[in-house]
PDB file of C-alpha atoms in Angstrom:
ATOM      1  CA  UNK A   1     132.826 139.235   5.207  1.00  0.00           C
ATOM      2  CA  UNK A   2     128.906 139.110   3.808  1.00  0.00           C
ATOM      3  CA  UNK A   3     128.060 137.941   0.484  1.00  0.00           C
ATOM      4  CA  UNK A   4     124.861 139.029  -0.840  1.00  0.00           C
ATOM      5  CA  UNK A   5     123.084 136.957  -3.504  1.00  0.00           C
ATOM      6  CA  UNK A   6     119.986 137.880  -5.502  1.00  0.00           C
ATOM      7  CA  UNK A   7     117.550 134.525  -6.164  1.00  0.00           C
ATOM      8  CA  UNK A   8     114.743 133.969  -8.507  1.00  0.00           C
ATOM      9  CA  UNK A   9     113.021 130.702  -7.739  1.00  0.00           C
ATOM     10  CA  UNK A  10     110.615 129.694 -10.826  1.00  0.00           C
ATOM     11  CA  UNK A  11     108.004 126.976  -9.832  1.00  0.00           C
ATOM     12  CA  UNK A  12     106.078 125.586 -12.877  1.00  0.00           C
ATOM     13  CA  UNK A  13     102.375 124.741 -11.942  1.00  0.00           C
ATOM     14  CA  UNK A  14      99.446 123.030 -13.616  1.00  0.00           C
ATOM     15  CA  UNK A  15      95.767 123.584 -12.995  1.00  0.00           C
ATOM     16  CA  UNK A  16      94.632 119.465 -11.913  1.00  0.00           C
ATOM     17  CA  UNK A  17      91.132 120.337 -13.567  1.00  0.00           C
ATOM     18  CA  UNK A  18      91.772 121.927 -17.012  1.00  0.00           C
ATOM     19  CA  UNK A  19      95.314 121.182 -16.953  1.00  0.00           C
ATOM     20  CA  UNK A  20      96.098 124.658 -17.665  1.00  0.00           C
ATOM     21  CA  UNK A  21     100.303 125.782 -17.203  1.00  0.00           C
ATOM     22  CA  UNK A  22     102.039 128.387 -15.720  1.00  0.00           C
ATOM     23  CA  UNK A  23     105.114 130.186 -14.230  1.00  0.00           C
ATOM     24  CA  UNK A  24     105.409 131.528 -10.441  1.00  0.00           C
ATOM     25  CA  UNK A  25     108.599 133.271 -10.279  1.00  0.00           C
ATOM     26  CA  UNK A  26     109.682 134.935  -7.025  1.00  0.00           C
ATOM     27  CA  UNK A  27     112.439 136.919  -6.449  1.00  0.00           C
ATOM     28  CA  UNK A  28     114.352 137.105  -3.236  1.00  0.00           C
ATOM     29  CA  UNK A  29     118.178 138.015  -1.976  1.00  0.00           C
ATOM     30  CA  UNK A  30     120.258 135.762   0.196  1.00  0.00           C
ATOM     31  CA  UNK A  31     122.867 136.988   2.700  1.00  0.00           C
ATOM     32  CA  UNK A  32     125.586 134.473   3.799  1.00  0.00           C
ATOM     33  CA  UNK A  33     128.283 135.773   6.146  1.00  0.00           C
ATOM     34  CA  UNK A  34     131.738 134.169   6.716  1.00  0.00           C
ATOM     35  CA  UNK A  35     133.598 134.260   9.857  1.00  0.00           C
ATOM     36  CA  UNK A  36     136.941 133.581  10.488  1.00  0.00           C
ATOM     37  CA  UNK A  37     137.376 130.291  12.956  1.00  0.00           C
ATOM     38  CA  UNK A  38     140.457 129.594  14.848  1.00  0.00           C
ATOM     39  CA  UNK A  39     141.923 126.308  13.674  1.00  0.00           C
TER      40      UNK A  39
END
C-alpha cells in the first residue's frame, strides 16, 4: 500500500542588511509505502 502526500514547506526569510521579509514556499509530494512484515 503507497500513500501519497502533497507538502508545502514555507520558510520565512529576512534580508541581514535592510532587514527586508519574505515568504519562500515550495511545494513538493511525499510517497511513503507500507509493507506487510511477518511478526
Amino acid at each position: 500500500m503507497t500513500y501519497t502526500y502533497r507538502a508545502v514547506v514555507s520558510f520565512k526569510v529576512i534580508e541581514n542588511t535592510t532587514n527586508r521579509e519574505d515568504t519562500v514556499t515550495a511545494t513538493g509530494y511525499l510517497a511513503i509505502e507500507f509493507k506487510d512484515v511477518p511478526d
